[in-house]
């Protein structure tokens, strides 16, 4: 039952992923959550995020931001990185992920989703059939509803990590 919430991979940060390797494996699209995935909650794009998105574009990736936030928040972040974006995505609904892939011209077989939350980001992307990479949140300061979900996420991560140890 919990497996529907498991990511394909779990890493420390969006900034440690080997994107060149993913491109060579045939992936062409990357969908990113913003808050606590690329920057702290509510922050504008910083130099690190701008450098990452620029690098991904140079590799050849098509990038789309997908957020449950209002357009103003997403647009403000995007003013610095200049990619496509979906706001008010209603994650974990599949529709936002499908819209994002349509927007950048990719499909579920060549698109990766990267985010920091299990019950919205990963669960929704899994439902849409995407490879998912869960990252640890950048900053502990979060809205109360997210803080509460983090307690439940710890249970899912416990069983996920336990299962990872059993793999050869």
mmCIF file of C-alpha atoms in Angstrom:
data_model
loop_
_atom_site.group_PDB
_atom_site.id
_atom_site.type_symbol
_atom_site.label_atom_id
_atom_site.label_comp_id
_atom_site.label_asym_id
_atom_site.label_seq_id
_atom_site.Cartn_x
_atom_site.Cartn_y
_atom_site.Cartn_z
ATOM 1 C CA UNK A 1 0.000 0.000 0.000
ATOM 2 C CA UNK A 2 2.751 2.462 0.861
ATOM 3 C CA UNK A 3 4.645 1.755 -2.370
ATOM 4 C CA UNK A 4 2.448 4.194 -4.294
ATOM 5 C CA UNK A 5 4.143 6.918 -2.239
ATOM 6 C CA UNK A 6 7.707 5.676 -2.785
ATOM 7 C CA UNK A 7 9.988 7.731 -5.028
ATOM 8 C CA UNK A 8 12.113 6.109 -7.711
ATOM 9 C CA UNK A 9 15.098 7.679 -5.934
ATOM 10 C CA UNK A 10 15.674 9.644 -2.737
ATOM 11 C CA UNK A 11 18.604 12.078 -2.614
ATOM 12 C CA UNK A 12 19.839 14.908 -0.434
ATOM 13 C CA UNK A 13 19.260 17.740 -2.886
ATOM 14 C CA UNK A 14 18.263 18.741 -6.398
ATOM 15 C CA UNK A 15 21.820 20.006 -6.691
ATOM 16 C CA UNK A 16 23.544 16.607 -6.327
ATOM 17 C CA UNK A 17 21.685 14.723 -9.062
ATOM 18 C CA UNK A 18 23.745 13.549 -12.039
ATOM 19 C CA UNK A 19 21.687 15.201 -14.787
ATOM 20 C CA UNK A 20 24.140 14.281 -17.552
ATOM 21 C CA UNK A 21 23.590 10.605 -16.710
ATOM 22 C CA UNK A 22 19.810 11.066 -16.817
ATOM 23 C CA UNK A 23 20.051 12.740 -20.223
ATOM 24 C CA UNK A 24 22.211 9.900 -21.539
ATOM 25 C CA UNK A 25 19.584 7.459 -20.218
ATOM 26 C CA UNK A 26 17.049 9.101 -22.534
ATOM 27 C CA UNK A 27 15.283 11.585 -20.275
ATOM 28 C CA UNK A 28 14.464 14.890 -21.950
ATOM 29 C CA UNK A 29 12.059 16.645 -19.616
ATOM 30 C CA UNK A 30 12.357 17.648 -15.981
ATOM 31 C CA UNK A 31 9.434 18.855 -13.906
ATOM 32 C CA UNK A 32 10.403 20.646 -10.703
ATOM 33 C CA UNK A 33 8.505 21.646 -7.633
ATOM 34 C CA UNK A 34 9.857 25.011 -6.431
ATOM 35 C CA UNK A 35 9.536 25.537 -2.684
ATOM 36 C CA UNK A 36 12.011 23.533 -0.631
ATOM 37 C CA UNK A 37 13.091 21.720 -3.792
ATOM 38 C CA UNK A 38 14.996 24.479 -5.606
ATOM 39 C CA UNK A 39 14.874 27.285 -2.998
ATOM 40 C CA UNK A 40 13.577 27.869 0.526
ATOM 41 C CA UNK A 41 9.824 28.276 0.839
ATOM 42 C CA UNK A 42 8.730 31.544 -0.803
ATOM 43 C CA UNK A 43 12.233 32.587 -1.921
ATOM 44 C CA UNK A 44 13.085 34.016 -5.309
ATOM 45 C CA UNK A 45 15.398 32.098 -7.608
ATOM 46 C CA UNK A 46 18.919 32.375 -6.234
ATOM 47 C CA UNK A 47 22.221 32.028 -8.094
ATOM 48 C CA UNK A 48 22.337 28.284 -7.397
ATOM 49 C CA UNK A 49 18.870 27.681 -8.888
ATOM 50 C CA UNK A 50 19.591 29.904 -11.879
ATOM 51 C CA UNK A 51 22.878 28.080 -12.522
ATOM 52 C CA UNK A 52 21.173 24.667 -12.283
ATOM 53 C CA UNK A 53 18.357 25.552 -14.685
ATOM 54 C CA UNK A 54 20.842 27.116 -17.123
ATOM 55 C CA UNK A 55 22.984 23.967 -16.964
ATOM 56 C CA UNK A 56 19.946 21.754 -17.608
ATOM 57 C CA UNK A 57 18.961 23.816 -20.646
ATOM 58 C CA UNK A 58 22.538 23.578 -21.956
ATOM 59 C CA UNK A 59 22.476 19.789 -21.561
ATOM 60 C CA UNK A 60 19.317 19.752 -23.659
ATOM 61 C CA UNK A 61 16.579 19.284 -21.079
ATOM 62 C CA UNK A 62 13.197 20.925 -21.366
ATOM 63 C CA UNK A 63 12.244 22.190 -17.924
ATOM 64 C CA UNK A 64 8.869 23.015 -16.430
ATOM 65 C CA UNK A 65 8.028 24.209 -12.939
ATOM 66 C CA UNK A 66 4.904 22.610 -11.479
ATOM 67 C CA UNK A 67 3.512 24.125 -8.318
ATOM 68 C CA UNK A 68 0.353 24.226 -6.263
ATOM 69 C CA UNK A 69 1.091 27.888 -5.569
ATOM 70 C CA UNK A 70 -0.676 30.843 -7.134
ATOM 71 C CA UNK A 71 0.634 32.274 -10.384
ATOM 72 C CA UNK A 72 2.287 35.287 -8.749
ATOM 73 C CA UNK A 73 4.585 33.052 -6.663
ATOM 74 C CA UNK A 74 5.544 30.836 -9.574
ATOM 75 C CA UNK A 75 5.979 33.738 -12.008
ATOM 76 C CA UNK A 76 8.178 35.629 -9.521
ATOM 77 C CA UNK A 77 10.504 32.614 -9.260
ATOM 78 C CA UNK A 78 10.403 32.070 -13.016
ATOM 79 C CA UNK A 79 11.386 35.685 -13.772
ATOM 80 C CA UNK A 80 14.975 34.579 -13.138
ATOM 81 C CA UNK A 81 15.041 31.120 -14.721
ATOM 82 C CA UNK A 82 12.812 31.579 -17.792
ATOM 83 C CA UNK A 83 11.203 28.161 -18.226
ATOM 84 C CA UNK A 84 7.637 26.988 -18.726
ATOM 85 C CA UNK A 85 5.482 26.669 -15.644
ATOM 86 C CA UNK A 86 2.203 25.326 -14.317
ATOM 87 C CA UNK A 87 0.710 27.045 -11.286
ATOM 88 C CA UNK A 88 -2.243 25.911 -9.186
ATOM 89 C CA UNK A 89 -1.419 22.385 -10.386
ATOM 90 C CA UNK A 90 -3.603 20.590 -7.837
ATOM 91 C CA UNK A 91 -0.921 18.024 -7.066
ATOM 92 C CA UNK A 92 -1.350 15.072 -6.512
ATOM 93 C CA UNK A 93 -3.860 15.202 -9.380
ATOM 94 C CA UNK A 94 -2.381 13.766 -12.595
ATOM 95 C CA UNK A 95 -3.693 16.640 -14.693
ATOM 96 C CA UNK A 96 -0.972 19.121 -13.732
ATOM 97 C CA UNK A 97 1.768 16.662 -14.604
ATOM 98 C CA UNK A 98 0.143 15.860 -17.955
ATOM 99 C CA UNK A 99 -0.278 19.569 -18.695
ATOM 100 C CA UNK A 100 3.384 20.178 -17.836
ATOM 101 C CA UNK A 101 4.546 17.381 -20.160
ATOM 102 C CA UNK A 102 2.292 18.687 -22.942
ATOM 103 C CA UNK A 103 3.717 22.170 -22.385
ATOM 104 C CA UNK A 104 7.317 21.034 -22.882
ATOM 105 C CA UNK A 105 6.595 18.333 -25.450
ATOM 106 C CA UNK A 106 7.664 15.285 -23.465
ATOM 107 C CA UNK A 107 5.923 12.152 -22.221
ATOM 108 C CA UNK A 108 5.885 9.918 -19.152
ATOM 109 C CA UNK A 109 8.694 7.749 -20.515
ATOM 110 C CA UNK A 110 11.204 10.571 -20.943
ATOM 111 C CA UNK A 111 10.242 12.916 -18.102
ATOM 112 C CA UNK A 112 11.419 13.055 -14.489
ATOM 113 C CA UNK A 113 9.728 14.798 -11.606
ATOM 114 C CA UNK A 114 11.781 16.252 -8.731
ATOM 115 C CA UNK A 115 10.173 17.449 -5.518
ATOM 116 C CA UNK A 116 10.376 17.460 -1.729
ATOM 117 C CA UNK A 117 6.952 16.197 -0.646
ATOM 118 C CA UNK A 118 5.715 12.623 -0.734
ATOM 119 C CA UNK A 119 1.947 13.090 -0.571
ATOM 120 C CA UNK A 120 1.690 15.759 -3.251
ATOM 121 C CA UNK A 121 4.817 15.714 -5.426
ATOM 122 C CA UNK A 122 5.850 12.065 -5.498
ATOM 123 C CA UNK A 123 2.400 10.514 -5.194
ATOM 124 C CA UNK A 124 1.045 12.661 -8.032
ATOM 125 C CA UNK A 125 4.028 12.048 -10.300
ATOM 126 C CA UNK A 126 3.836 8.312 -9.586
ATOM 127 C CA UNK A 127 0.150 8.375 -10.516
ATOM 128 C CA UNK A 128 1.117 10.077 -13.786
ATOM 129 C CA UNK A 129 3.663 7.315 -14.496
ATOM 130 C CA UNK A 130 6.817 9.413 -14.090
ATOM 131 C CA UNK A 131 10.221 8.597 -12.669
ATOM 132 C CA UNK A 132 10.308 10.457 -9.355
ATOM 133 C CA UNK A 133 13.190 11.849 -7.376
ATOM 134 C CA UNK A 134 12.432 12.913 -3.819
ATOM 135 C CA UNK A 135 14.812 15.458 -2.324
ATOM 136 C CA UNK A 136 15.232 16.458 1.295
ATOM 137 C CA UNK A 137 13.609 19.835 2.045
ATOM 138 C CA UNK A 138 16.017 22.754 1.772
ATOM 139 C CA UNK A 139 14.761 24.554 4.869
ATOM 140 C CA UNK A 140 12.724 23.441 7.900
ATOM 141 C CA UNK A 141 10.503 26.563 7.910
ATOM 142 C CA UNK A 142 7.222 25.525 6.275
ATOM 143 C CA UNK A 143 3.511 26.204 6.412
ATOM 144 C CA UNK A 144 1.669 24.353 9.190
ATOM 145 C CA UNK A 145 -0.185 21.958 6.880
ATOM 146 C CA UNK A 146 3.155 20.844 5.400
ATOM 147 C CA UNK A 147 4.724 20.454 8.850
ATOM 148 C CA UNK A 148 1.910 18.090 9.812
ATOM 149 C CA UNK A 149 2.346 16.032 6.624
ATOM 150 C CA UNK A 150 6.071 15.682 7.352
ATOM 151 C CA UNK A 151 5.266 13.471 10.347
ATOM 152 C CA UNK A 152 3.386 11.056 8.098
ATOM 153 C CA UNK A 153 6.149 11.259 5.496
ATOM 154 C CA UNK A 154 8.610 9.991 8.108
ATOM 155 C CA UNK A 155 6.593 6.773 8.358
ATOM 156 C CA UNK A 156 6.604 6.289 4.583
ATOM 157 C CA UNK A 157 10.336 7.050 4.402
ATOM 158 C CA UNK A 158 11.057 4.572 7.178
ATOM 159 C CA UNK A 159 9.498 1.726 5.174
ATOM 160 C CA UNK A 160 10.988 3.004 1.897
ATOM 161 C CA UNK A 161 14.499 3.042 3.375
ATOM 162 C CA UNK A 162 13.942 -0.371 4.973
ATOM 163 C CA UNK A 163 13.018 -1.732 1.537
ATOM 164 C CA UNK A 164 16.075 -0.111 -0.056
ATOM 165 C CA UNK A 165 18.392 -1.914 2.359
ATOM 166 C CA UNK A 166 16.998 -5.283 1.230
ATOM 167 C CA UNK A 167 17.882 -4.647 -2.424
ATOM 168 C CA UNK A 168 21.112 -6.248 -3.638
#
